Tab-separated table of C-alpha atoms in Angstrom:
chain	number	residue	atom	x	y	z
A	1	MET	CA	15.876	14.824	-2.373
A	2	TYR	CA	15.077	11.313	-3.569
A	3	PRO	CA	15.904	10.585	-7.236
A	4	PRO	CA	13.067	11.806	-9.529
A	5	LEU	CA	12.002	8.251	-10.414
A	6	ILE	CA	11.548	7.374	-6.736
A	7	GLN	CA	9.666	10.631	-6.139
A	8	LYS	CA	7.285	9.860	-9.006
A	9	LEU	CA	6.557	6.400	-7.653
A	10	ILE	CA	6.012	7.763	-4.121
A	11	LYS	CA	3.466	10.170	-5.608
A	12	GLN	CA	1.684	7.299	-7.354
A	13	PHE	CA	1.564	5.123	-4.241
A	14	SER	CA	0.312	8.085	-2.178
A	15	LYS	CA	-2.884	8.008	-4.241
A	16	PHE	CA	-3.656	4.459	-3.070
A	17	PRO	CA	-6.412	4.177	-0.451
A	18	THR	CA	-5.155	4.547	3.161
A	19	VAL	CA	-1.616	5.398	1.936
A	20	GLY	CA	0.162	8.664	2.777
A	21	PRO	CA	3.571	9.872	1.556
A	22	ARG	CA	5.414	8.168	4.426
A	23	THR	CA	3.931	4.734	3.761
A	24	ALA	CA	4.369	5.297	0.014
A	25	THR	CA	8.091	5.874	0.622
A	26	ARG	CA	8.297	2.613	2.548
A	27	PHE	CA	6.584	0.829	-0.361
A	28	VAL	CA	9.151	2.137	-2.850
A	29	PHE	CA	12.076	1.031	-0.686
A	30	TYR	CA	10.375	-2.314	-0.194
A	31	LEU	CA	10.216	-2.692	-3.991
A	32	LEU	CA	13.887	-1.705	-4.248
A	33	ARG	CA	14.806	-4.474	-1.816
A	34	MET	CA	12.670	-7.038	-3.652
A	35	GLY	CA	14.365	-9.512	-6.007
A	36	GLU	CA	14.464	-8.790	-9.751
A	37	THR	CA	12.226	-11.732	-10.696
A	38	GLU	CA	9.771	-10.989	-7.882
A	39	VAL	CA	9.312	-7.427	-9.141
A	40	GLU	CA	8.857	-8.692	-12.704
A	41	GLU	CA	6.169	-11.098	-11.539
A	42	PHE	CA	4.459	-8.342	-9.544
A	43	VAL	CA	4.512	-5.948	-12.505
A	44	SER	CA	3.162	-8.594	-14.875
A	45	LEU	CA	0.304	-9.387	-12.458
A	46	ILE	CA	-0.745	-5.726	-12.452
A	47	SER	CA	-0.536	-5.532	-16.256
A	48	GLN	CA	-2.629	-8.685	-16.598
A	49	LEU	CA	-5.170	-7.369	-14.096
A	50	LYS	CA	-6.365	-4.597	-16.388
A	51	LYS	CA	-6.316	-6.833	-19.449
A	52	ARG	CA	-7.884	-9.998	-18.109
A	53	ILE	CA	-10.306	-8.935	-15.400
A	54	LYS	CA	-13.677	-7.834	-16.758
A	55	SER	CA	-16.656	-6.344	-14.993
A	56	CYS	CA	-19.794	-8.531	-15.070
A	57	SER	CA	-22.326	-6.995	-17.453
A	58	PHE	CA	-25.127	-7.588	-14.979
A	59	CYS	CA	-23.777	-7.130	-11.445
A	60	PHE	CA	-20.396	-5.374	-12.034
A	61	ASN	CA	-18.549	-8.039	-10.055
A	62	PRO	CA	-14.997	-8.356	-11.456
A	63	PHE	CA	-14.295	-11.753	-13.028
A	64	GLU	CA	-11.789	-13.473	-15.261
A	65	PRO	CA	-13.522	-14.585	-18.476
A	66	VAL	CA	-12.736	-18.197	-19.384
A	67	GLN	CA	-10.446	-18.291	-22.398
A	68	ILE	CA	-12.284	-19.817	-25.337
A	69	LEU	CA	-9.880	-21.817	-27.492
A	70	PRO	CA	-9.692	-20.399	-31.013
A	71	GLY	CA	-11.742	-22.420	-33.494
A	72	LYS	CA	-13.792	-23.981	-30.734
A	73	ILE	CA	-17.251	-22.506	-30.525
A	74	SER	CA	-18.491	-22.221	-26.981
A	75	ALA	CA	-22.014	-23.408	-26.280
A	76	ASP	CA	-22.299	-20.694	-23.668
A	77	GLU	CA	-21.314	-17.769	-25.886
A	78	GLU	CA	-24.283	-15.832	-24.573
A	79	GLY	CA	-23.137	-15.756	-20.959
A	80	LYS	CA	-19.578	-14.733	-21.704
A	81	ASN	CA	-19.947	-11.283	-20.179
A	82	LEU	CA	-21.433	-12.614	-16.958
A	83	CYS	CA	-19.513	-13.466	-13.796
A	84	LEU	CA	-19.605	-16.950	-12.267
A	85	ILE	CA	-22.396	-16.005	-9.853
A	86	CYS	CA	-24.694	-14.559	-12.519
A	87	ARG	CA	-23.931	-17.504	-14.819
A	88	ASN	CA	-24.678	-20.112	-12.148
A	89	PRO	CA	-28.056	-21.739	-13.009
A	90	SER	CA	-28.645	-22.836	-9.409
A	91	ARG	CA	-28.719	-19.289	-7.994
A	92	GLU	CA	-32.161	-17.968	-7.115
A	93	LYS	CA	-33.140	-15.583	-9.872
A	94	SER	CA	-35.813	-13.838	-7.811
A	95	LEU	CA	-33.516	-12.319	-5.179
A	96	LEU	CA	-31.239	-9.344	-5.778
A	97	CYS	CA	-28.811	-8.124	-3.135
A	98	VAL	CA	-27.435	-4.585	-3.549
A	99	VAL	CA	-23.996	-4.025	-1.964
A	100	GLU	CA	-21.727	-0.982	-1.856
A	101	LYS	CA	-18.535	-2.597	-3.089
A	102	GLU	CA	-16.821	-5.775	-4.292
A	103	SER	CA	-15.458	-6.765	-0.880
A	104	ASP	CA	-18.965	-6.609	0.638
A	105	LEU	CA	-20.091	-9.125	-1.978
A	106	ALA	CA	-17.098	-11.301	-1.074
A	107	SER	CA	-18.016	-11.161	2.644
A	108	LEU	CA	-21.582	-12.266	1.911
A	109	GLU	CA	-20.421	-15.059	-0.404
A	110	LYS	CA	-18.059	-16.338	2.277
A	111	ILE	CA	-20.931	-17.313	4.604
A	112	LYS	CA	-22.422	-19.479	1.783
A	113	LYS	CA	-26.005	-18.770	2.908
A	114	TYR	CA	-27.208	-16.373	0.259
A	115	LYS	CA	-28.287	-18.011	-2.986
A	116	GLY	CA	-29.599	-15.033	-4.947
A	117	LEU	CA	-27.855	-12.560	-7.227
A	118	TYR	CA	-25.965	-9.348	-6.520
A	119	PHE	CA	-25.558	-5.821	-7.752
A	120	ILE	CA	-22.513	-3.703	-6.883
A	121	LEU	CA	-23.601	-0.100	-6.426
A	122	GLY	CA	-20.090	1.336	-6.522
A	123	GLY	CA	-20.004	3.276	-3.253
A	124	ASN	CA	-22.266	5.343	-1.047
A	125	ILE	CA	-23.474	8.911	-0.720
A	126	SER	CA	-20.894	10.365	1.620
A	127	SER	CA	-21.042	14.079	0.924
A	128	LEU	CA	-24.357	14.663	-0.876
A	129	ARG	CA	-22.289	16.156	-3.698
A	130	LYS	CA	-23.252	15.670	-7.302
A	131	LYS	CA	-20.276	13.446	-8.098
A	132	ASP	CA	-21.316	11.086	-5.282
A	133	PHE	CA	-24.652	10.488	-6.929
A	134	GLU	CA	-23.048	10.118	-10.335
A	135	LYS	CA	-20.644	7.386	-9.276
A	136	LEU	CA	-23.499	5.277	-7.881
A	137	LYS	CA	-24.979	2.979	-10.503
A	138	ILE	CA	-28.575	3.640	-9.446
A	139	ASN	CA	-29.954	4.027	-12.963
A	140	LYS	CA	-28.103	0.888	-14.034
A	141	LEU	CA	-29.663	-0.942	-11.078
A	142	ILE	CA	-33.180	0.170	-12.064
A	143	GLU	CA	-32.641	-0.880	-15.701
A	144	ARG	CA	-31.454	-4.308	-14.564
A	145	ILE	CA	-34.370	-4.857	-12.197
A	146	LYS	CA	-36.842	-3.856	-14.925
A	147	ASN	CA	-35.303	-5.891	-17.704
A	148	PRO	CA	-32.678	-8.446	-16.576
A	149	ALA	CA	-32.711	-10.272	-19.943
A	150	GLU	CA	-31.252	-7.241	-21.674
A	151	PHE	CA	-28.135	-7.600	-19.519
A	152	GLY	CA	-27.611	-11.317	-20.082
A	153	LEU	CA	-29.868	-12.797	-17.389
A	154	ARG	CA	-32.628	-14.512	-19.344
A	155	ASP	CA	-34.667	-16.210	-16.633
A	156	ALA	CA	-34.466	-13.660	-13.818
A	157	ASP	CA	-37.540	-12.013	-12.313
A	158	PHE	CA	-36.750	-10.226	-9.081
A	159	GLN	CA	-39.312	-10.388	-6.291
A	160	GLU	CA	-37.178	-8.988	-3.495
A	161	ILE	CA	-34.406	-6.410	-3.441
A	162	ILE	CA	-32.155	-6.681	-0.370
A	163	LEU	CA	-30.327	-3.437	0.381
A	164	ALA	CA	-27.150	-4.807	2.011
A	165	ILE	CA	-25.710	-1.326	2.441
A	166	ASN	CA	-23.414	-0.686	5.436
A	167	PRO	CA	-25.339	0.576	8.501
A	168	THR	CA	-23.129	3.672	8.695
A	169	THR	CA	-24.377	7.257	8.405
A	170	GLU	CA	-23.382	7.354	4.728
A	171	GLY	CA	-24.846	3.923	4.111
A	172	GLU	CA	-28.134	4.865	5.794
A	173	ALA	CA	-28.441	7.934	3.577
A	174	THR	CA	-27.685	5.816	0.522
A	175	ALA	CA	-30.251	3.189	1.482
A	176	LEU	CA	-32.973	5.790	2.093
A	177	TYR	CA	-32.251	7.391	-1.270
A	178	LEU	CA	-32.272	3.979	-2.974
A	179	GLU	CA	-35.551	2.986	-1.338
A	180	ARG	CA	-37.191	6.128	-2.700
A	181	LYS	CA	-35.773	5.509	-6.172
A	182	LEU	CA	-36.810	1.836	-6.229
A	183	LYS	CA	-40.311	2.361	-4.853
A	184	PRO	CA	-42.009	2.866	-8.268
A	185	LEU	CA	-40.835	-0.621	-9.308
A	186	ASN	CA	-43.220	-2.195	-6.784
A	187	LYS	CA	-40.797	-4.827	-5.492
A	188	LYS	CA	-40.383	-5.989	-1.919
A	189	ILE	CA	-37.447	-4.012	-0.498
A	190	THR	CA	-35.646	-5.319	2.602
A	191	ARG	CA	-32.622	-4.324	4.690
A	192	LEU	CA	-30.124	-6.461	6.610
A	193	GLY	CA	-31.156	-7.114	10.220
A	194	ARG	CA	-29.600	-4.928	12.872
A	195	GLY	CA	-28.793	-5.713	16.474
A	196	LEU	CA	-25.980	-6.884	18.691
A	197	PRO	CA	-23.122	-8.546	16.806
A	198	VAL	CA	-22.369	-12.117	17.897
A	199	GLY	CA	-19.830	-11.917	20.728
A	200	GLY	CA	-20.834	-8.327	21.484
A	201	GLU	CA	-21.779	-7.134	24.960
A	202	LEU	CA	-24.770	-5.023	25.936
A	203	GLU	CA	-22.547	-2.875	28.131
A	204	TYR	CA	-20.512	-1.671	25.180
A	205	ALA	CA	-23.257	-1.421	22.558
A	206	ASP	CA	-24.206	2.080	21.416
A	207	GLU	CA	-27.768	3.300	21.917
A	208	GLU	CA	-28.844	2.931	18.310
A	209	THR	CA	-27.626	-0.656	18.118
A	210	LEU	CA	-29.449	-1.505	21.355
A	211	GLU	CA	-32.599	0.123	20.055
A	212	SER	CA	-32.357	-1.890	16.818
A	213	ALA	CA	-31.716	-5.058	18.801
A	214	LEU	CA	-34.814	-4.432	20.893
A	215	GLU	CA	-36.964	-3.695	17.859
A	216	GLY	CA	-35.633	-6.723	16.004
A	217	ARG	CA	-36.190	-9.193	18.862
A	218	LYS	CA	-37.761	-12.504	17.977
B	1	MET	CA	-13.781	-16.374	-4.106
B	2	TYR	CA	-12.075	-13.563	-5.997
B	3	PRO	CA	-10.687	-14.552	-9.421
B	4	PRO	CA	-7.248	-16.239	-9.058
B	5	LEU	CA	-5.432	-13.274	-10.620
B	6	ILE	CA	-6.925	-10.887	-8.056
B	7	GLN	CA	-6.096	-13.324	-5.244
B	8	LYS	CA	-2.469	-13.514	-6.376
B	9	LEU	CA	-2.147	-9.747	-6.448
B	10	ILE	CA	-3.777	-9.426	-3.008
B	11	LYS	CA	-1.166	-11.874	-1.703
B	12	GLN	CA	1.634	-9.789	-3.228
B	13	PHE	CA	0.337	-6.514	-1.799
B	14	SER	CA	-0.120	-8.150	1.623
B	15	LYS	CA	3.658	-8.524	1.808
B	16	PHE	CA	4.128	-4.748	1.591
B	17	PRO	CA	5.055	-3.037	4.870
B	18	THR	CA	2.010	-2.011	6.983
B	19	VAL	CA	-0.387	-3.752	4.538
B	20	GLY	CA	-2.744	-6.565	5.566
B	21	PRO	CA	-5.069	-8.608	3.348
B	22	ARG	CA	-7.928	-6.113	3.731
B	23	THR	CA	-5.888	-3.112	2.599
B	24	ALA	CA	-4.304	-5.249	-0.132
B	25	THR	CA	-7.806	-6.002	-1.455
B	26	ARG	CA	-8.589	-2.289	-1.534
B	27	PHE	CA	-5.368	-1.686	-3.475
B	28	VAL	CA	-6.340	-4.242	-6.125
B	29	PHE	CA	-9.792	-2.720	-6.584
B	30	TYR	CA	-8.203	0.713	-6.711
B	31	LEU	CA	-5.987	-0.525	-9.558
B	32	LEU	CA	-9.037	-1.996	-11.308
B	33	ARG	CA	-10.752	1.382	-11.183
B	34	MET	CA	-7.654	3.205	-12.455
B	35	GLY	CA	-7.474	4.213	-16.132
B	36	GLU	CA	-5.638	1.985	-18.608
B	37	THR	CA	-2.874	4.519	-19.330
B	38	GLU	CA	-2.442	5.356	-15.647
B	39	VAL	CA	-1.848	1.685	-14.826
B	40	GLU	CA	0.612	1.393	-17.711
B	41	GLU	CA	2.540	4.392	-16.419
B	42	PHE	CA	2.537	2.978	-12.887
B	43	VAL	CA	3.770	-0.422	-14.070
B	44	SER	CA	6.508	1.140	-16.193
B	45	LEU	CA	7.702	3.237	-13.219
B	46	ILE	CA	8.096	0.083	-11.111
B	47	SER	CA	9.940	-1.711	-13.928
B	48	GLN	CA	12.272	1.251	-14.377
B	49	LEU	CA	12.869	1.447	-10.630
B	50	LYS	CA	14.727	-1.851	-10.495
B	51	LYS	CA	16.621	-1.132	-13.708
B	52	ARG	CA	17.623	2.477	-13.205
B	53	ILE	CA	18.046	2.976	-9.470
B	54	LYS	CA	21.432	1.834	-8.188
B	55	SER	CA	22.751	1.605	-4.667
B	56	CYS	CA	25.707	3.932	-3.945
B	57	SER	CA	28.875	1.848	-3.681
B	58	PHE	CA	29.957	3.772	-0.607
B	59	CYS	CA	26.876	4.683	1.435
B	60	PHE	CA	24.135	2.441	-0.094
B	61	ASN	CA	21.908	5.446	-0.746
B	62	PRO	CA	19.738	4.693	-3.812
B	63	PHE	CA	20.460	6.994	-6.758
B	64	GLU	CA	19.808	7.292	-10.466
B	65	PRO	CA	23.122	7.155	-12.350
B	66	VAL	CA	23.428	9.898	-14.966
B	67	GLN	CA	23.119	8.392	-18.431
B	68	ILE	CA	26.424	8.721	-20.258
B	69	LEU	CA	25.827	9.239	-23.971
B	70	PRO	CA	27.392	6.443	-26.018
B	71	GLY	CA	30.721	7.475	-27.563
B	72	LYS	CA	31.117	10.320	-25.110
B	73	ILE	CA	33.698	9.564	-22.454
B	74	SER	CA	32.790	10.970	-19.084
B	75	ALA	CA	35.512	12.810	-17.195
B	76	ASP	CA	34.007	11.503	-14.000
B	77	GLU	CA	34.007	7.823	-14.916
B	78	GLU	CA	35.507	7.008	-11.549
B	79	GLY	CA	32.621	8.342	-9.488
B	80	LYS	CA	29.906	6.680	-11.526
B	81	ASN	CA	28.936	4.260	-8.762
B	82	LEU	CA	28.624	6.996	-6.160
B	83	CYS	CA	25.451	8.855	-5.232
B	84	LEU	CA	25.180	12.639	-5.527
B	85	ILE	CA	26.090	13.161	-1.857
B	86	CYS	CA	29.242	11.018	-1.966
B	87	ARG	CA	30.238	12.594	-5.295
B	88	ASN	CA	29.790	16.166	-4.025
B	89	PRO	CA	33.294	17.677	-3.520
B	90	SER	CA	31.994	20.247	-1.026
B	91	ARG	CA	30.816	17.662	1.533
B	92	GLU	CA	33.045	17.270	4.588
B	93	LYS	CA	35.003	14.086	4.091
B	94	SER	CA	35.886	13.714	7.774
B	95	LEU	CA	32.347	13.188	9.093
B	96	LEU	CA	30.356	9.976	8.670
B	97	CYS	CA	26.754	9.698	9.802
B	98	VAL	CA	25.344	6.184	10.237
B	99	VAL	CA	21.557	5.928	9.781
B	100	GLU	CA	19.190	2.961	9.920
B	101	LYS	CA	17.414	3.493	6.624
B	102	GLU	CA	17.064	5.622	3.491
B	103	SER	CA	14.241	7.782	4.831
B	104	ASP	CA	16.333	8.724	7.902
B	105	LEU	CA	19.014	10.023	5.537
B	106	ALA	CA	16.331	11.984	3.678
B	107	SER	CA	15.089	13.539	6.958
B	108	LEU	CA	18.606	14.677	7.874
B	109	GLU	CA	19.255	16.052	4.389
B	110	LYS	CA	16.029	18.033	4.541
B	111	ILE	CA	17.310	20.247	7.381
B	112	LYS	CA	20.344	21.189	5.214
B	113	LYS	CA	22.646	21.482	8.264
B	114	TYR	CA	24.741	18.361	7.970
B	115	LYS	CA	27.606	18.583	5.501
B	116	GLY	CA	29.332	15.239	6.015
B	117	LEU	CA	28.758	11.836	4.447
B	118	TYR	CA	26.363	9.024	5.285
B	119	PHE	CA	26.202	5.283	5.639
B	120	ILE	CA	22.901	3.368	5.515
B	121	LEU	CA	23.073	0.461	7.947
B	122	GLY	CA	20.002	-1.298	6.582
B	123	GLY	CA	17.917	-1.660	9.743
B	124	ASN	CA	18.320	-2.306	13.432
B	125	ILE	CA	18.658	-5.233	15.812
B	126	SER	CA	15.058	-5.861	16.738
B	127	SER	CA	15.021	-9.463	17.864
B	128	LEU	CA	18.663	-10.364	18.584
B	129	ARG	CA	18.231	-13.135	16.010
B	130	LYS	CA	21.026	-14.107	13.696
B	131	LYS	CA	19.285	-12.807	10.581
B	132	ASP	CA	18.976	-9.379	12.223
B	133	PHE	CA	22.725	-9.133	12.561
B	134	GLU	CA	23.264	-10.437	9.051
B	135	LYS	CA	21.075	-7.826	7.388
B	136	LEU	CA	23.013	-4.993	9.065
B	137	LYS	CA	25.967	-3.859	6.983
B	138	ILE	CA	28.315	-3.564	9.970
B	139	ASN	CA	31.295	-5.225	8.304
B	140	LYS	CA	30.761	-3.097	5.209
B	141	LEU	CA	30.734	-0.011	7.453
B	142	ILE	CA	34.031	-0.987	9.092
B	143	GLU	CA	35.680	-1.649	5.697
B	144	ARG	CA	34.544	1.758	4.458
B	145	ILE	CA	35.791	3.615	7.531
B	146	LYS	CA	39.165	1.875	7.281
B	147	ASN	CA	39.659	2.340	3.572
B	148	PRO	CA	37.207	4.795	1.917
B	149	ALA	CA	39.293	5.011	-1.289
B	150	GLU	CA	38.587	1.378	-2.080
B	151	PHE	CA	34.886	2.221	-2.318
B	152	GLY	CA	35.260	5.254	-4.569
B	153	LEU	CA	35.903	8.008	-2.002
B	154	ARG	CA	39.485	9.059	-2.670
B	155	ASP	CA	39.979	11.988	-0.295
B	156	ALA	CA	37.940	10.861	2.715
B	157	ASP	CA	39.477	10.402	6.160
B	158	PHE	CA	36.843	10.057	8.844
B	159	GLN	CA	37.505	11.683	12.207
B	160	GLU	CA	34.045	11.349	13.685
B	161	ILE	CA	31.344	8.716	13.308
B	162	ILE	CA	27.866	9.979	14.229
B	163	LEU	CA	25.488	7.161	15.155
B	164	ALA	CA	22.165	8.693	14.067
B	165	ILE	CA	20.247	5.570	15.054
B	166	ASN	CA	16.656	5.986	16.288
B	167	PRO	CA	16.431	6.381	20.087
B	168	THR	CA	14.054	3.418	20.320
B	169	THR	CA	14.755	0.231	22.285
B	170	GLU	CA	15.874	-1.543	19.102
B	171	GLY	CA	17.915	1.468	18.010
B	172	GLU	CA	19.628	1.725	21.405
B	173	ALA	CA	20.643	-1.931	21.233
B	174	THR	CA	21.935	-1.415	17.696
B	175	ALA	CA	23.928	1.668	18.691
B	176	LEU	CA	25.504	-0.076	21.681
B	177	TYR	CA	26.477	-3.029	19.504
B	178	LEU	CA	27.875	-0.684	16.839
B	179	GLU	CA	29.875	1.295	19.392
B	180	ARG	CA	31.537	-1.897	20.582
B	181	LYS	CA	32.293	-2.977	17.027
B	182	LEU	CA	33.706	0.419	16.011
B	183	LYS	CA	35.817	0.959	19.129
B	184	PRO	CA	38.987	-0.729	17.750
B	185	LEU	CA	39.045	1.819	14.902
B	186	ASN	CA	39.899	4.600	17.373
B	187	LYS	CA	37.553	7.212	15.912
B	188	LYS	CA	35.461	9.714	17.819
B	189	ILE	CA	31.984	8.179	18.104
B	190	THR	CA	29.001	10.438	18.867
B	191	ARG	CA	25.224	10.056	19.178
B	192	LEU	CA	22.414	12.486	18.341
B	193	GLY	CA	21.428	14.723	21.263
B	194	ARG	CA	18.412	13.701	23.274
B	195	GLY	CA	15.937	15.837	25.145
B	196	LEU	CA	12.568	17.477	24.760
B	197	PRO	CA	11.412	17.826	21.163
B	198	VAL	CA	10.707	21.401	20.061
B	199	GLY	CA	7.048	22.104	20.849
B	200	GLY	CA	6.993	19.336	23.456
B	201	GLU	CA	5.763	19.850	27.014
B	202	LEU	CA	7.439	18.719	30.221
B	203	GLU	CA	4.128	17.472	31.537
B	204	TYR	CA	3.820	14.896	28.781
B	205	ALA	CA	7.479	13.894	28.433
B	206	ASP	CA	8.395	10.374	29.556
B	207	GLU	CA	10.943	9.930	32.356
B	208	GLU	CA	13.813	8.870	30.143
B	209	THR	CA	13.393	11.859	27.842
B	210	LEU	CA	13.296	14.210	30.835
B	211	GLU	CA	16.403	12.591	32.261
B	212	SER	CA	18.196	12.995	28.919
B	213	ALA	CA	17.037	16.601	28.697
B	214	LEU	CA	18.419	17.302	32.164
B	215	GLU	CA	21.733	15.629	31.405
B	216	GLY	CA	22.016	17.395	28.062
B	217	ARG	CA	21.307	20.896	29.435
B	218	LYS	CA	23.574	23.663	28.246
């Protein structure tokens, strides 16, 4: 019905998160209406993304490595595979915060209160299927807690592991599983506090949230 | 917070229809997780889109012109700027169906009942602002009804103009405006029938739909 090229692109966009075939179609027609130079810029940004963005060797946070000028030897050659957070000497090297995904890390960084390091787990256990467990970087997390120096963090020695996993059903399952896996390491393991969100009303809070709020009173 | 390249791409995706900054962020991380070759294929599809998809010179339907081998003279050189529908000799050249957008044309084509031609208006009047009227191809529509041959359709002579505009508030306003503009051409102007959708229930139909259904009884 649509030309084959448009159909192919609709199929590609349909694979994007939250996008169905109808929205994908709108995306393609949006691109068709876009100016020539705008599309070129957009396409070049995507091409650069895969080439220039690297995953931090310690925490898996995506970052853009600083270009080292040819001929100039960088004094910081060692930290070149680390993201800006892991490379920052003023971050507390005794705190490790485990998050599900990149945007959770970004949310925590935005409040500018947490000074420790991070680890991006790569998702949660949503179906208890084997592939769910495989995509989680649990073994990588354990390796990094045991021996941070091997992954580029020379002076780290974690005392506390904060499981900043979403308090959803899937997140709860993930956190319980993680706690069991991390127990043999003998580190202090904490979770984010639960209770009423700021601006929330008791009347509309669900039972579990109210229960957590009551337990967590201070 | 995110590397500048990621931020730029989030900004670009946020301009897509139905996409906000949060979904745009998910898109970028989806692209980061995609395989190298997959991203290359995706990027090349978008680049080809702008280069290979043309807008039909008569109806503005996007189409992929057939590649004419160099040295080989096509017998159909004349119709090379027309889409497959406008070029099809078996379509009724006396019927013109005006739709808001490309996907509306696709929906009508899918039912395989309409044998006439189309015209894509390019939107509707949603705010009564000047730019709304400018983006609609009303003058182009009038030119094409008056003189189809000038736009590549030699044997067309429209007897009926079907306004297949969405029966929404914006669509109604657009259709009324169009009707007024097309009146001097002295063609039969019709609208799509309104009433209960198949599978719909009287109990849940709004008043206007019920009224239309009653008026349109047969």
